[in-house]
XYZ file of C-alpha atoms in Angstrom:
691
model
C 35.337 123.468 -28.242
C 35.073 127.123 -27.176
C 35.468 129.730 -30.040
C 37.678 132.367 -28.921
C 36.778 134.466 -32.028
C 33.237 134.949 -30.572
C 34.635 136.263 -27.421
C 36.409 139.054 -29.397
C 33.594 139.654 -31.823
C 31.250 140.083 -28.747
C 33.514 142.681 -27.307
C 33.243 144.484 -30.774
C 29.483 144.379 -30.464
C 29.400 145.935 -27.071
C 31.563 148.614 -28.113
C 29.692 149.373 -31.213
C 26.302 149.377 -29.153
C 28.069 151.934 -26.916
C 29.573 153.992 -29.836
C 26.256 156.056 -30.192
C 26.644 157.348 -26.711
C 29.671 159.228 -28.041
C 27.064 161.585 -29.744
C 24.429 161.688 -27.013
C 25.809 162.604 -23.487
C 23.395 161.916 -20.266
C 21.738 165.147 -18.866
C 18.018 164.721 -18.493
C 15.844 161.918 -17.224
C 12.262 163.216 -18.177
C 10.431 160.397 -20.088
C 7.329 162.321 -21.443
C 6.682 162.210 -25.213
C 7.705 165.423 -26.760
C 4.892 167.540 -28.249
C 4.799 170.338 -30.691
C 7.732 171.699 -32.558
C 10.961 171.307 -30.625
C 14.077 173.759 -31.067
C 17.570 172.351 -31.646
C 18.382 172.633 -27.837
C 14.999 171.033 -26.890
C 15.676 168.227 -29.137
C 19.182 167.672 -27.836
C 17.481 167.287 -24.453
C 15.075 164.705 -25.910
C 18.217 162.744 -27.234
C 19.614 162.695 -23.760
C 16.621 161.185 -22.339
C 16.488 158.574 -25.182
C 20.029 157.718 -24.481
C 19.144 157.107 -20.748
C 16.130 154.804 -21.649
C 18.454 152.989 -24.015
C 21.195 152.327 -21.401
C 18.517 151.108 -18.907
C 17.417 148.496 -21.431
C 14.616 150.159 -22.738
C 16.007 150.258 -26.312
C 12.554 149.916 -28.190
C 10.939 152.667 -26.067
C 13.960 154.823 -26.419
C 13.933 154.500 -30.333
C 9.970 155.226 -30.347
C 10.722 158.478 -28.060
C 13.540 159.739 -30.283
C 11.525 159.062 -33.633
C 8.808 161.281 -32.027
C 11.158 164.040 -31.081
C 12.937 164.112 -34.467
C 9.426 164.309 -36.251
C 8.501 167.182 -34.147
C 11.808 169.167 -34.572
C 12.761 171.583 -36.974
C 16.098 173.549 -37.802
C 18.100 170.760 -36.533
C 21.772 170.912 -37.215
C 23.620 168.545 -39.615
C 25.244 166.569 -36.779
C 21.832 166.195 -34.992
C 20.489 164.708 -38.054
C 23.508 162.466 -38.617
C 23.420 161.295 -35.078
C 19.888 160.322 -35.378
C 20.533 158.175 -38.242
C 23.375 156.647 -36.334
C 21.161 155.962 -33.390
C 18.665 154.081 -35.560
C 21.463 152.063 -37.334
C 22.738 150.861 -34.098
C 19.319 149.819 -32.927
C 18.683 148.066 -36.158
C 22.130 146.419 -36.386
C 22.896 145.550 -32.787
C 19.535 145.025 -31.148
C 17.053 143.965 -33.676
C 19.731 142.410 -35.952
C 17.691 143.816 -38.952
C 20.416 144.003 -41.430
C 18.141 145.312 -44.259
C 16.939 148.239 -41.946
C 20.587 148.846 -40.607
C 21.704 148.997 -44.271
C 18.950 151.809 -45.040
C 20.285 153.959 -42.206
C 23.915 153.369 -43.049
C 23.046 154.617 -46.639
C 21.040 157.627 -45.151
C 24.245 158.602 -43.101
C 26.501 158.623 -46.257
C 23.722 160.310 -48.504
C 23.216 163.410 -46.107
C 26.876 164.386 -47.189
C 25.577 165.827 -50.508
C 27.916 168.661 -50.820
C 31.739 168.871 -50.770
C 31.609 171.415 -47.837
C 29.882 168.897 -45.638
C 32.432 166.174 -46.495
C 35.324 168.531 -45.782
C 33.639 169.948 -42.539
C 32.606 166.740 -40.978
C 35.181 164.293 -42.187
C 35.171 161.980 -39.046
C 31.389 161.453 -39.297
C 31.863 160.833 -43.146
C 34.540 158.274 -42.530
C 32.510 156.564 -39.721
C 29.512 156.335 -42.148
C 31.469 154.355 -44.540
C 32.723 151.986 -41.724
C 29.253 151.533 -40.523
C 27.886 150.480 -43.891
C 30.889 148.037 -44.248
C 29.917 146.475 -40.954
C 26.342 145.706 -42.201
C 27.841 144.395 -45.706
C 30.284 142.311 -43.799
C 27.369 140.808 -41.638
C 25.598 140.046 -44.959
C 28.594 138.180 -46.200
C 29.072 140.714 -48.956
C 32.823 140.695 -48.250
C 34.162 142.473 -51.266
C 31.765 145.307 -50.920
C 32.500 145.570 -47.188
C 36.164 145.750 -47.795
C 35.437 148.680 -50.500
C 33.496 150.731 -47.910
C 36.143 149.846 -45.119
C 38.891 151.142 -47.368
C 36.952 154.279 -48.438
C 36.603 155.082 -44.759
C 40.446 154.701 -44.307
C 41.192 156.980 -47.380
C 38.847 159.650 -45.943
C 40.592 159.298 -42.535
C 44.035 159.255 -44.080
C 43.372 162.507 -46.214
C 42.254 164.328 -43.212
C 44.693 163.050 -40.630
C 41.829 161.492 -38.580
C 43.684 159.124 -36.267
C 40.665 158.045 -34.482
C 39.003 156.755 -37.569
C 42.105 155.225 -38.830
C 42.253 153.254 -35.463
C 38.693 152.175 -36.176
C 39.612 150.750 -39.800
C 42.679 148.993 -38.413
C 40.554 147.430 -35.501
C 38.075 146.092 -38.116
C 40.984 144.613 -40.409
C 42.293 142.911 -37.090
C 38.781 141.494 -36.614
C 38.485 140.180 -40.088
C 42.066 138.609 -40.085
C 41.187 137.035 -36.784
C 38.035 135.538 -38.146
C 40.008 134.212 -40.904
C 42.402 132.623 -38.435
C 45.355 134.808 -39.562
C 46.171 135.495 -35.797
C 49.588 136.845 -36.343
C 48.481 139.563 -38.908
C 45.465 140.225 -36.710
C 47.700 141.091 -33.553
C 49.753 143.517 -35.823
C 46.465 145.361 -36.811
C 45.087 145.486 -33.215
C 48.478 146.893 -31.992
C 48.426 149.370 -34.763
C 44.717 150.421 -33.855
C 45.965 150.723 -30.180
C 48.574 153.174 -31.248
C 46.506 155.156 -33.659
C 43.770 155.798 -30.973
C 46.176 156.915 -28.224
C 45.025 160.480 -28.896
C 41.221 159.442 -28.588
C 41.145 158.391 -25.007
C 39.135 161.322 -23.808
C 35.799 159.780 -24.323
C 34.438 156.576 -22.727
C 33.885 154.604 -26.090
C 37.509 155.012 -27.006
C 38.671 153.986 -23.505
C 36.400 150.794 -23.962
C 37.821 150.319 -27.313
C 41.447 150.370 -26.235
C 41.003 147.865 -23.434
C 39.350 145.639 -25.846
C 42.326 145.991 -28.207
C 44.660 144.877 -25.539
C 42.443 142.010 -24.828
C 42.234 141.093 -28.590
C 46.012 141.082 -28.843
C 46.079 138.607 -26.058
C 43.562 136.394 -27.807
C 45.416 136.403 -30.946
C 48.595 135.248 -29.013
C 46.488 132.640 -27.264
C 45.333 131.310 -30.594
C 48.939 130.970 -31.554
C 49.601 129.001 -28.256
C 51.833 131.889 -27.168
C 50.635 131.833 -23.493
C 53.281 134.123 -21.956
C 52.499 136.909 -24.470
C 48.754 136.266 -24.099
C 48.851 136.657 -20.521
C 51.046 139.729 -20.702
C 48.357 141.591 -22.809
C 45.600 140.237 -20.694
C 47.159 141.564 -17.649
C 47.848 144.763 -19.491
C 44.163 145.097 -20.353
C 43.237 144.563 -16.652
C 45.656 147.311 -15.494
C 44.339 149.660 -18.218
C 40.844 149.124 -16.985
C 41.795 149.693 -13.361
C 43.921 152.751 -14.121
C 40.876 154.309 -15.968
C 37.976 153.459 -13.769
C 38.085 156.462 -11.893
C 37.673 158.658 -14.871
C 34.231 157.045 -15.827
C 32.538 156.575 -12.503
C 29.088 156.904 -14.174
C 29.654 153.618 -15.881
C 31.430 151.292 -13.202
C 29.549 148.228 -14.670
C 31.071 148.554 -18.112
C 34.588 148.239 -16.491
C 33.504 145.120 -14.681
C 31.934 143.662 -17.968
C 35.498 144.209 -19.527
C 37.132 142.468 -16.543
C 34.896 139.508 -16.783
C 35.712 138.948 -20.557
C 39.339 139.033 -19.675
C 38.935 136.580 -16.703
C 37.223 134.212 -19.291
C 39.981 134.613 -21.807
C 42.693 133.949 -19.141
C 40.965 130.809 -18.031
C 41.406 129.261 -21.415
C 45.315 129.360 -20.969
C 44.813 127.967 -17.556
C 42.743 125.186 -19.183
C 45.332 124.602 -21.754
C 48.063 124.409 -19.005
C 45.641 122.007 -17.106
C 45.535 124.343 -14.046
C 41.803 123.494 -13.553
C 41.472 125.098 -10.191
C 42.731 128.321 -11.306
C 40.599 128.295 -14.423
C 37.535 127.452 -12.563
C 38.137 130.462 -10.297
C 38.667 132.709 -13.036
C 35.508 131.391 -14.943
C 33.350 131.710 -11.918
C 34.351 135.315 -11.388
C 33.691 135.967 -15.176
C 30.269 134.357 -15.084
C 29.229 136.136 -11.646
C 29.917 139.384 -13.513
C 28.389 138.984 -16.935
C 25.374 136.831 -15.990
C 23.999 139.896 -14.433
C 21.127 141.660 -16.131
C 22.403 144.210 -18.437
C 25.892 142.749 -18.782
C 27.367 140.667 -21.368
C 25.317 137.524 -21.187
C 26.799 136.159 -24.271
C 30.276 136.112 -22.795
C 28.916 134.601 -19.555
C 27.361 131.774 -21.611
C 30.758 131.182 -23.227
C 32.406 131.091 -19.837
C 29.709 128.603 -18.616
C 30.492 126.169 -21.572
C 34.436 126.582 -20.723
C 33.489 125.664 -17.133
C 31.466 122.738 -18.380
C 34.326 121.496 -20.445
C 36.413 121.416 -17.285
C 33.829 119.452 -15.548
C 33.481 117.087 -18.564
C 37.424 116.491 -18.380
C 37.285 115.924 -14.681
C 34.390 113.545 -14.945
C 32.284 115.689 -12.499
C 29.102 114.483 -14.227
C 26.470 115.927 -11.889
C 28.023 119.394 -12.000
C 28.362 119.155 -15.792
C 24.683 118.173 -16.287
C 23.394 120.866 -13.856
C 25.587 123.588 -15.540
C 24.479 122.380 -19.193
C 20.706 122.397 -18.036
C 21.335 125.953 -16.917
C 22.845 126.964 -20.230
C 19.776 125.411 -22.163
C 17.561 127.704 -20.451
C 19.449 130.644 -21.726
C 19.026 129.762 -25.382
C 15.765 131.565 -25.671
C 17.314 134.785 -24.910
C 20.765 134.228 -26.273
C 20.787 132.831 -29.771
C 24.299 131.795 -30.784
C 24.748 128.839 -33.170
C 28.435 128.509 -31.869
C 27.254 127.950 -28.187
C 24.585 125.600 -29.302
C 27.274 123.667 -31.124
C 29.471 123.338 -28.056
C 26.572 122.604 -25.754
C 25.385 119.613 -27.824
C 29.098 118.256 -28.117
C 29.190 118.437 -24.179
C 25.677 116.708 -23.740
C 27.019 114.006 -26.270
C 30.010 113.552 -24.002
C 27.924 113.335 -20.884
C 25.286 110.917 -22.164
C 28.307 108.734 -23.653
C 29.676 108.480 -20.050
C 26.157 107.491 -18.898
C 26.230 104.601 -21.588
C 23.173 106.280 -23.181
C 24.461 106.019 -26.668
C 21.238 106.957 -28.377
C 20.903 110.217 -26.581
C 24.789 110.729 -27.205
C 24.483 110.139 -30.904
C 21.217 112.358 -31.286
C 23.477 115.284 -29.578
C 26.359 114.641 -31.664
C 24.431 114.724 -34.937
C 22.930 118.034 -33.958
C 26.489 119.155 -33.002
C 27.923 117.930 -36.585
C 25.076 119.677 -38.331
C 25.620 123.001 -36.647
C 29.453 122.689 -37.199
C 28.944 122.052 -40.859
C 26.494 125.004 -41.138
C 28.931 127.316 -39.393
C 31.928 126.077 -41.483
C 30.000 126.764 -44.477
C 29.158 130.206 -43.415
C 32.781 130.948 -42.728
C 34.160 129.254 -45.816
C 33.402 132.322 -47.949
C 35.081 134.742 -45.538
C 38.182 132.392 -45.294
C 38.392 132.142 -48.866
C 38.458 136.000 -49.364
C 41.961 137.211 -49.112
C 41.571 140.509 -47.362
C 45.025 141.602 -48.131
C 44.844 140.962 -51.683
C 41.587 142.824 -51.708
C 42.967 145.818 -49.847
C 46.036 145.857 -52.192
C 43.767 145.911 -55.167
C 41.738 148.844 -53.756
C 44.956 150.680 -52.985
C 45.987 150.271 -56.514
C 42.673 151.309 -57.672
C 43.190 154.439 -55.529
C 46.560 155.186 -56.819
C 45.251 154.754 -60.387
C 42.434 157.065 -59.677
C 44.722 159.616 -58.071
C 47.149 159.446 -61.075
C 44.122 159.914 -63.341
C 42.918 162.954 -61.323
C 46.574 164.312 -61.365
C 46.482 163.738 -65.191
C 43.244 165.583 -65.462
C 44.509 168.178 -63.322
C 47.724 168.592 -65.229
C 45.551 169.019 -68.428
C 43.458 171.720 -66.665
C 46.899 173.491 -65.710
C 48.167 173.294 -69.262
C 44.987 174.599 -70.726
C 44.997 177.405 -68.202
C 48.775 178.125 -69.035
C 47.905 178.435 -72.590
C 45.174 180.671 -71.911
C 47.208 182.851 -69.702
C 50.025 182.855 -72.445
C 47.341 184.034 -74.954
C 46.169 186.605 -72.688
C 49.839 187.797 -71.923
C 50.452 188.072 -75.509
C 47.237 190.172 -76.093
C 48.092 192.171 -72.971
C 51.546 192.978 -74.197
C 50.221 193.808 -77.683
C 47.640 196.193 -76.153
C 50.420 197.725 -74.007
C 52.405 198.370 -76.943
C 49.556 199.763 -78.850
C 48.650 202.026 -75.959
C 52.265 203.118 -75.401
C 52.432 204.456 -79.109
C 48.953 206.183 -78.484
C 50.192 207.554 -75.202
C 53.061 209.308 -76.794
C 50.586 211.466 -78.910
C 48.154 211.749 -75.926
C 50.810 213.154 -73.818
C 51.420 216.065 -76.092
C 47.556 216.618 -76.267
C 47.285 216.370 -72.520
C 50.117 218.714 -72.025
C 48.372 221.327 -74.008
C 44.871 220.546 -72.241
C 46.685 220.883 -68.889
C 47.977 224.339 -69.927
C 44.522 225.312 -70.908
C 43.119 223.955 -67.643
C 45.705 225.690 -65.595
C 44.906 228.923 -67.449
C 41.105 228.485 -66.832
C 41.808 227.794 -63.128
C 43.787 230.921 -62.816
C 40.883 232.860 -64.441
C 38.451 230.980 -62.045
C 40.516 231.797 -59.020
C 40.652 235.439 -60.012
C 36.872 235.336 -60.594
C 36.266 233.710 -57.120
C 38.393 236.409 -55.464
C 36.350 238.986 -57.343
C 33.220 237.371 -56.193
C 34.325 237.336 -52.600
C 35.023 241.172 -52.836
C 31.648 241.752 -54.466
C 29.974 239.836 -51.917
C 31.822 241.695 -49.099
C 31.008 244.901 -50.882
C 27.412 243.794 -51.066
C 27.367 243.091 -47.337
C 28.994 246.534 -46.619
C 26.508 248.388 -48.844
C 23.674 246.606 -47.379
C 24.791 247.391 -43.709
C 25.551 251.080 -44.665
C 21.951 251.311 -46.394
C 20.258 249.465 -43.630
C 21.949 251.791 -40.956
C 21.272 255.044 -42.906
C 17.537 254.169 -43.549
C 16.749 252.969 -39.944
C 17.034 256.276 -38.218
C 14.858 258.315 -40.540
C 12.392 255.588 -40.904
C 12.415 255.123 -37.242
C 11.902 258.890 -36.789
C 8.835 258.739 -39.351
C 7.222 255.833 -37.110
C 7.791 257.847 -34.016
C 6.491 261.155 -35.560
C 3.334 259.293 -36.836
C 2.713 257.870 -33.514
C 2.592 261.319 -31.929
C 0.442 262.678 -34.788
C -2.217 260.206 -34.127
C -2.811 261.638 -30.833
C -3.644 265.040 -32.338
C -7.248 266.033 -33.437
C -7.311 264.617 -36.952
C -10.174 263.291 -38.963
C -10.643 259.615 -39.090
C -9.559 259.247 -42.592
C -6.322 261.241 -41.819
C -5.658 259.155 -38.628
C -6.203 255.886 -40.818
C -3.566 257.218 -43.357
C -1.115 258.171 -40.477
C -1.594 254.386 -39.000
C -0.769 253.133 -42.392
C 2.486 255.214 -42.534
C 3.149 253.957 -39.108
C 2.756 250.339 -39.767
C 4.721 250.667 -42.949
C 7.571 252.384 -41.062
C 7.701 249.581 -38.467
C 7.562 246.935 -41.199
C 10.566 248.664 -42.901
C 12.476 248.814 -39.730
C 11.940 245.066 -39.115
C 13.024 244.267 -42.799
C 16.166 246.506 -42.065
C 16.905 244.495 -38.914
C 16.635 241.310 -40.679
C 18.967 242.589 -43.518
C 21.472 243.669 -40.859
C 21.045 240.277 -38.995
C 21.693 238.261 -42.201
C 24.815 240.245 -43.187
C 26.068 240.070 -39.622
C 25.482 236.275 -39.325
C 27.485 235.634 -42.607
C 30.623 237.497 -41.476
C 30.559 237.085 -37.586
C 32.687 234.833 -35.677
C 31.015 232.397 -33.338
C 31.886 232.954 -29.812
C 30.986 229.589 -28.159
C 30.520 228.864 -24.458
C 29.160 226.365 -22.287
C 25.215 226.605 -22.272
C 22.827 224.645 -20.127
C 20.108 223.655 -22.681
C 16.999 223.652 -20.468
C 17.929 227.099 -19.201
C 18.378 228.507 -22.657
C 14.884 226.967 -23.838
C 13.061 228.251 -20.758
C 14.447 231.781 -21.062
C 13.671 231.816 -24.891
C 9.965 230.753 -24.248
C 9.491 233.297 -21.445
C 10.542 236.244 -23.686
C 8.101 234.946 -26.378
C 5.110 234.094 -24.052
C 4.092 237.763 -24.387
C 3.897 237.856 -28.151
C 1.960 234.642 -28.080
C -0.498 236.115 -25.531
C -1.492 238.643 -28.187
C -3.142 235.946 -30.171
C -4.318 234.175 -26.937
C -1.696 231.155 -27.705
C 0.238 229.098 -25.236
C 3.582 227.651 -25.510
C 4.133 224.221 -23.721
C 7.787 222.834 -23.176
C 8.982 219.352 -22.937
C 12.668 219.744 -21.703
C 15.467 217.258 -21.121
C 15.050 214.885 -18.172
C 18.309 216.217 -16.554
C 20.551 219.460 -16.954
C 23.048 219.100 -19.833
C 25.629 221.690 -21.074
C 26.856 221.903 -24.606
C 29.281 224.387 -26.292
C 27.314 226.869 -28.467
C 26.862 230.651 -29.125
C 24.148 231.413 -26.611
C 23.076 234.615 -28.587
C 22.845 232.723 -31.984
C 20.965 229.612 -30.944
C 18.654 231.997 -28.878
C 18.093 233.793 -32.179
C 17.181 230.433 -33.882
C 14.778 229.457 -31.118
C 13.042 232.777 -30.965
C 12.731 232.957 -34.781
C 11.216 229.396 -34.914
C 8.810 230.261 -32.078
C 7.908 233.692 -33.761
C 7.011 231.858 -36.890
C 4.921 229.429 -35.049
C 3.130 232.306 -33.413
C 2.674 234.089 -36.687
C 1.343 231.234 -38.624
C -0.897 229.670 -36.115
C -4.523 230.595 -35.436
C -5.555 232.444 -32.142
C -6.028 230.190 -29.137
C -3.734 227.310 -30.562
C -0.966 225.665 -28.691
C 2.761 225.602 -29.524
C 5.140 222.802 -28.382
C 8.867 223.259 -27.772
C 10.603 219.997 -27.144
C 14.203 218.924 -26.517
C 15.387 215.220 -26.746
C 18.796 213.891 -25.978
C 20.184 211.544 -28.499
C 23.590 209.382 -28.438
C 25.675 212.198 -29.866
C 23.385 215.323 -30.171
C 20.528 217.142 -28.942
C 17.338 217.536 -31.069
C 15.133 220.652 -30.568
C 11.717 220.972 -32.191
C 9.033 223.734 -32.440
C 5.655 222.216 -33.459
C 2.506 224.361 -34.331
C -0.976 223.482 -35.522
C -0.970 226.398 -37.999
C -1.542 226.685 -41.792
C 1.327 224.530 -42.778
C 3.747 224.919 -45.846
C 2.249 224.139 -49.258
C 4.309 221.542 -51.233
C 5.224 223.928 -53.976
C 7.010 226.334 -51.404
C 8.915 223.725 -49.329
C 12.313 223.847 -51.558
C 12.511 227.547 -51.020
C 11.853 227.753 -47.343
C 15.536 228.287 -46.246
C 16.574 230.540 -49.301
C 17.524 234.028 -48.481
C 14.983 236.641 -49.946
C 12.864 233.534 -50.873
C 9.589 233.894 -52.806
C 7.983 231.548 -50.096
C 7.064 234.336 -47.780
C 3.287 234.510 -46.654
C 1.359 236.815 -44.383
C 0.704 235.426 -40.847
C -2.876 234.339 -39.678
C -3.470 237.883 -38.454
C -1.794 239.638 -41.365
C 1.724 239.719 -39.945
C 4.241 240.659 -42.452
C 7.022 238.089 -43.631
C 10.203 239.016 -45.192
C 11.640 235.619 -45.893
C 15.085 236.054 -44.149
C 14.413 234.488 -40.731
C 14.719 230.733 -41.862
C 17.704 231.328 -44.025
C 19.538 232.961 -40.999
C 18.516 230.012 -38.765
C 20.015 227.605 -41.215
C 23.259 229.442 -41.373
C 23.444 229.607 -37.750
C 22.704 225.831 -37.333
C 25.239 224.997 -40.197
C 27.925 227.080 -38.540
C 27.355 224.921 -35.310
C 27.722 221.745 -37.497
C 24.073 220.802 -36.910
C 21.272 220.107 -39.025
C 17.848 221.826 -39.509
C 14.698 220.505 -41.306
C 10.927 220.576 -41.046
C 7.888 218.278 -41.304
C 4.676 220.052 -42.531
C 1.122 219.480 -43.974
C -1.661 221.955 -44.362
C -4.055 219.955 -42.058
C -1.761 219.212 -38.845
C 0.612 222.261 -39.035
C 4.484 222.341 -38.973
C 7.224 221.063 -36.986
C 10.764 222.597 -37.276
C 13.637 220.569 -35.881
C 17.321 221.306 -35.487
C 20.228 219.240 -33.841
C 23.335 220.352 -32.140
C 26.431 218.166 -31.263
C 26.964 217.429 -27.759
C 30.739 217.612 -28.115
């Protein structure tokens, strides 16, 4: 009367309804509709909210909420998209029983694996998508197609050593064989699934699946009338539930639901052994648990029918009628042809005992019609040999693998031939090159001798150039020293003579001689400075940057005051010492400030600024002068450059100062450059390493 398969299949439905929770963990209880575009993390929180709504029985609202979040999200990850389709598939398949819609979402789950990379990276999801589509096809009685997708899920899991998905495949094979009434083979698959999922216990869904598998093994043995074995696995299922209840305190009701299912199955053995009191106690415990809202009401109804069958056997007609009337009220919410079939049979028995043969016959006809309808639906499944179908799929898979291996071997052969031809070509080229190299070696030998000979001449020329350069510097220093004293005397003499009583014209000539003498002395000093900088050894010491800059500015303020100019400073925020030649760097700063004074108009401002960078100090001198024309910029740092120009007050320029600055900064491993335009003036900058 009671169909044990519906009990086991129901447990599978509960597990599949819970499976989506594997992807969405509970975090957030906000139930406002998401607005605007959501980020990936915000979408995940929306998923958590939808999951809570779903678990609380508001499945339709949960799906609407998640649809809105999905439409208003962007940049979602691959698994987030996959899990959205799985959520929708679960709702369509297990809540709405809309197989057409469930099939569309199952196809969507498979179709998003549109690249080999996704199939390799998300192998578990790829296998589960095939199993999900197989479930929908199975519910539509398209058994051969369903077996194909089940097997494809198994192949994916097997190739990637995914024991959890392999366990899901074995579970489905056990369910099919059970429904085909091959109970012994079903028990084998259920045991295999239990072993394969041993490493998957970390999540609630696989805990729920594993207790179900123990229950299913017991059901299979019960169908084979092996009562002791069945009771052993029922008790093992109860122990497993009790041992793991503490791990999932957030879902205590699901453990109770599982116990209620087991109690109902254990009662069937007691009924078979005619221990009706024990059976009734077990059934009442089962009904009390699963008749609650949100629990497994289908299982509760099956337990009620079992209890009614006991009342029927014990001729407790009043209790039987009351219970059958209670069950009839549940038909609007629980639609199961099997339960209606059993209910009509019990009603027929009741009216038969009441000698109401007309009502008894009426219910028996409805029972018979439902029985024929269910038998016709199961006939196609029972006629399909799943073992033969799986063997056929395995042979097809082996053939395809052999075909791929054969194609691969052909590829290897072609590659080998190509490599052999390339090797022959390479050997031929090597041989030809070897012959050519014999001649080339001789040519290279003679060329090498010529190069060595030229290198020897170049070394001699370089040494001569160094000697000539040293001699040039010596001559420059000698000439400069020899010229500085007489020219200095001329300058002093003309200064004294201007105080005598000469005519204005004579005094003007004397001033020209005096100014020319001072310019000559300045040129001589720059020549001496250039030659000394090229040959002098740097004497570095620790120098405080702000102090050096301040002293340099103080020495130049008087010169700036002659043109009514001011020098502003922007120093480092805190004292900092670096290892430099104090005198050389002072010379660079003074030269740059002097140039700024020279080429700036009267009354302008000059800015000296220091900035600390990560590994160096940057010092800059900014003026608002006449700037450097584009055509002269490449010559600024050359010695004796043609880029020299008079200052704004007619000051002389000899073109040596900036070349000396560059040489000093290069010796300090720094860098000097400038930025200039004829409207905003010029900014000279240089860097010095901190270490």
